[in-house]
Coordinates of C-alpha atoms in Angstrom, one line a residue:
Chain A
G253 CA 45.0 2.2 7.0
E254 CA 42.9 5.0 4.8
S255 CA 43.8 5.9 1.4
V256 CA 43.6 9.5 0.2
G257 CA 44.5 10.7 -3.3
L258 CA 46.0 13.8 -4.6
H259 CA 43.5 16.1 -3.7
L260 CA 43.4 17.5 -0.3
P261 CA 40.1 19.2 1.2
T262 CA 40.5 22.7 0.4
L263 CA 39.0 26.1 2.4
S264 CA 39.6 29.3 0.6
V265 CA 38.9 32.6 2.6
Q266 CA 39.5 36.0 2.7
E267 CA 42.1 38.0 4.9
G268 CA 40.8 38.9 8.0
D269 CA 37.8 36.0 7.9
N270 CA 37.4 33.6 10.5
S271 CA 38.2 30.1 9.3
I272 CA 37.3 26.8 10.7
I273 CA 39.1 23.2 9.7
N274 CA 37.6 20.3 10.8
C275 CA 38.9 16.5 11.3
A276 CA 37.3 13.3 12.4
Y277 CA 39.0 10.9 14.3
S278 CA 39.4 7.3 14.3
N279 CA 40.1 5.7 17.7
S280 CA 37.4 6.8 20.7
A281 CA 40.4 5.7 23.1
S282 CA 42.5 8.7 22.1
D283 CA 43.4 10.8 25.0
Y284 CA 45.3 13.4 23.5
F285 CA 44.9 15.6 19.9
I286 CA 47.1 17.9 18.6
W287 CA 46.5 20.2 15.3
Y288 CA 49.9 20.9 13.0
K289 CA 50.3 23.5 10.6
Q290 CA 52.7 22.3 7.3
E291 CA 53.6 25.0 4.9
S292 CA 55.2 23.4 1.7
G293 CA 58.7 22.4 2.1
K294 CA 58.3 22.4 5.5
G295 CA 57.6 19.7 8.3
P296 CA 54.5 19.8 10.3
Q297 CA 54.9 22.6 12.9
F298 CA 52.6 22.2 16.3
I299 CA 49.8 24.3 16.4
I300 CA 48.0 23.8 19.4
D301 CA 46.7 20.6 21.5
I302 CA 44.0 19.4 23.7
R303 CA 43.8 16.8 26.2
S304 CA 40.3 14.5 25.8
N305 CA 38.9 15.7 29.3
M306 CA 38.1 19.4 27.5
D307 CA 36.0 20.2 24.9
K308 CA 37.7 23.7 23.9
R309 CA 41.0 25.2 24.4
Q310 CA 42.0 28.8 23.6
G311 CA 45.4 29.6 22.2
Q312 CA 46.4 32.9 20.0
R313 CA 43.9 33.5 17.4
V314 CA 43.1 29.9 17.5
T315 CA 40.3 27.4 19.4
V316 CA 40.3 24.0 19.1
L317 CA 37.2 21.9 19.4
L318 CA 36.6 18.6 20.6
N319 CA 33.5 17.0 20.4
K320 CA 34.5 13.0 21.7
T321 CA 30.5 11.9 20.8
V322 CA 30.9 12.0 17.2
K323 CA 34.8 11.9 17.1
H324 CA 34.8 15.2 15.6
L325 CA 37.7 18.0 16.3
S326 CA 38.2 21.7 14.3
L327 CA 40.8 24.5 14.7
Q328 CA 39.2 27.8 14.1
I329 CA 41.4 30.2 13.1
A330 CA 40.3 33.9 13.9
A331 CA 41.3 37.0 11.5
T332 CA 43.3 34.3 9.0
Q333 CA 46.4 36.0 7.4
P334 CA 47.8 35.0 4.4
G335 CA 51.0 33.7 6.8
D336 CA 48.1 31.3 7.6
S337 CA 48.1 29.7 4.3
A338 CA 49.0 26.1 4.5
V339 CA 47.8 22.5 4.7
Y340 CA 46.6 21.5 8.3
F341 CA 46.3 18.4 10.0
C342 CA 44.7 17.1 12.8
A343 CA 46.6 14.4 15.0
E344 CA 45.8 11.6 17.7
N345 CA 47.1 10.3 20.2
S346 CA 46.6 6.4 19.4
G347 CA 49.7 5.1 21.8
G348 CA 48.8 6.1 25.0
S349 CA 51.9 6.7 27.0
N350 CA 54.1 6.6 24.0
Y351 CA 52.6 9.2 22.4
K352 CA 52.1 7.7 19.2
L353 CA 50.3 10.3 16.9
T354 CA 47.9 9.3 14.0
F355 CA 47.4 12.0 11.7
G356 CA 44.3 12.7 10.4
K357 CA 43.5 13.5 6.3
G358 CA 44.9 17.1 5.6
T359 CA 42.9 20.6 4.6
L360 CA 45.2 22.9 2.6
L361 CA 43.5 26.4 3.5
T362 CA 44.5 29.7 1.0
V363 CA 43.4 32.9 2.1
N364 CA 43.4 35.5 -0.2
P365 CA 44.7 39.0 0.1
Chain B
E218 CA 66.9 25.9 20.4
A219 CA 68.1 24.8 17.3
G220 CA 65.8 22.2 15.4
V221 CA 65.5 18.7 14.4
A222 CA 68.1 18.6 11.5
Q223 CA 68.1 15.8 8.2
S224 CA 69.8 15.7 5.5
P225 CA 70.2 14.8 2.6
R226 CA 66.9 17.4 1.6
Y227 CA 66.4 15.7 -1.9
K228 CA 67.2 12.4 -3.2
I229 CA 66.6 11.0 -6.3
I230 CA 67.4 7.1 -6.9
E231 CA 66.1 4.1 -9.7
K232 CA 64.2 1.4 -8.2
R233 CA 66.3 -1.5 -6.7
Q234 CA 69.3 1.2 -5.1
S235 CA 69.7 1.5 -1.8
V236 CA 69.2 5.1 -0.2
A237 CA 70.1 6.5 3.5
F238 CA 68.8 9.5 5.8
W239 CA 70.1 10.5 8.4
C240 CA 68.5 12.9 11.6
N241 CA 69.7 14.6 14.6
P242 CA 67.4 15.6 16.9
I243 CA 66.8 18.2 19.5
S244 CA 69.7 17.9 22.0
G245 CA 68.3 16.0 25.2
H246 CA 65.0 14.9 23.3
A247 CA 64.9 11.4 23.8
T248 CA 62.2 10.2 21.5
L249 CA 62.9 10.0 17.7
Y250 CA 60.2 9.1 15.5
W251 CA 60.4 8.5 11.6
Y252 CA 57.4 9.3 9.3
Q253 CA 56.9 9.0 5.7
Q254 CA 54.5 11.3 4.3
I255 CA 53.4 10.3 0.8
L256 CA 51.9 13.2 -1.3
G257 CA 48.9 14.6 -0.3
Q258 CA 48.8 12.1 2.7
G259 CA 49.1 13.1 6.5
P260 CA 52.7 11.5 8.2
K261 CA 52.6 7.8 8.7
L262 CA 54.8 6.5 11.7
L263 CA 57.3 4.0 10.7
I264 CA 59.6 3.7 13.7
Q265 CA 59.8 5.2 17.2
F266 CA 62.9 4.8 19.4
Q267 CA 63.0 5.9 22.8
N268 CA 66.7 6.2 23.9
N269 CA 68.4 3.6 21.6
G270 CA 65.6 1.1 22.1
V271 CA 62.8 0.7 19.6
V272 CA 59.3 1.3 21.6
D273 CA 57.0 1.0 18.0
D274 CA 57.8 -0.3 14.8
S275 CA 54.9 -2.4 13.9
Q276 CA 54.5 -0.3 10.4
L277 CA 57.7 0.0 9.5
P278 CA 58.3 -2.4 6.2
K279 CA 60.9 -4.6 7.5
D280 CA 61.8 -6.8 4.2
R281 CA 63.3 -3.5 3.0
F282 CA 63.6 -1.0 5.7
S283 CA 65.9 -0.6 8.5
A284 CA 66.5 2.2 11.1
E285 CA 68.5 2.5 14.0
R286 CA 69.9 4.8 16.7
L287 CA 73.3 4.3 18.2
K288 CA 73.6 5.8 21.4
G289 CA 70.8 7.3 21.6
V290 CA 71.2 10.4 19.5
D291 CA 71.0 10.6 16.1
S292 CA 69.3 7.8 13.6
T293 CA 69.9 6.6 10.6
L294 CA 66.6 5.0 8.0
K295 CA 68.0 3.2 4.8
I296 CA 65.5 1.5 2.2
Q297 CA 67.3 -1.5 0.6
P298 CA 65.9 -2.0 -2.4
A299 CA 63.8 0.9 -3.0
K300 CA 60.2 0.5 -5.0
L301 CA 58.7 3.2 -6.6
E302 CA 55.9 3.3 -4.0
D303 CA 58.6 4.3 -1.6
S304 CA 58.9 7.9 -3.1
A305 CA 57.7 10.3 -0.2
V306 CA 59.1 12.8 2.1
Y307 CA 61.0 11.1 5.3
L308 CA 60.2 13.3 8.2
C309 CA 62.3 12.5 11.8
A310 CA 60.9 14.3 14.9
S311 CA 61.9 14.1 18.4
S312 CA 60.5 15.0 21.8
L313 CA 61.0 14.9 25.4
P314 CA 59.8 11.9 27.3
M315 CA 56.2 12.2 28.5
L316 CA 56.1 15.5 27.0
R317 CA 53.9 15.9 24.5
E318 CA 55.3 18.5 21.7
T319 CA 56.8 16.8 19.2
F320 CA 59.0 18.5 16.7
F321 CA 59.4 17.7 13.1
G322 CA 62.8 18.4 10.7
P323 CA 62.0 19.4 7.4
G324 CA 62.0 16.3 6.1
T325 CA 63.9 14.0 2.7
R326 CA 62.0 14.1 -0.1
L327 CA 62.8 11.0 -1.8
T328 CA 62.3 10.4 -5.6
V329 CA 62.3 6.4 -6.9
L330 CA 62.3 6.2 -10.9

């Protein structure tokens, strides 16, 4: 698998701004994608998911966009709040019906008050 | 609803020692996962159980790592002997079969000196 160093991609935004976090996935056969939020000292927390037969899905303050042509996923957070500060991971289901998740590189989001 | 429980939360050992981690999934969740998360990286699947049977252990270093899920509920992950590169957070997660949302525990942070 790929190796990343200790330095995560970072995104710093002002409170109230919109945030966009991007992710490139690896398996063109993946049929399901999830965004997770991970705060320091905690396990990943589900944010939103999307199936491969969709290109957009909206939740509360969050939107996920899927571009299968270029194997790209993005998470948009509206009106970002300090509590949104965390590491965000995208994950793809690469195991078919066994739901085996492969996680991408994380992005550290810092929201400045 | 109680979440996924893990213990201990922290463990420090010397290389070549043995260590074991315990996980109690959410009640009724037949699928249980163990992930390894090295600092700065996304979680990597080590093993997946469906009830007490192994579904996928292709990324488990079987020469030193072992896991079991007796009676299809609690699970233990063991490392014997530990190496420096095993320093990581070990995450347990569970889900209902065929349901996609996976719930993660808080993890056990292992430091191998």
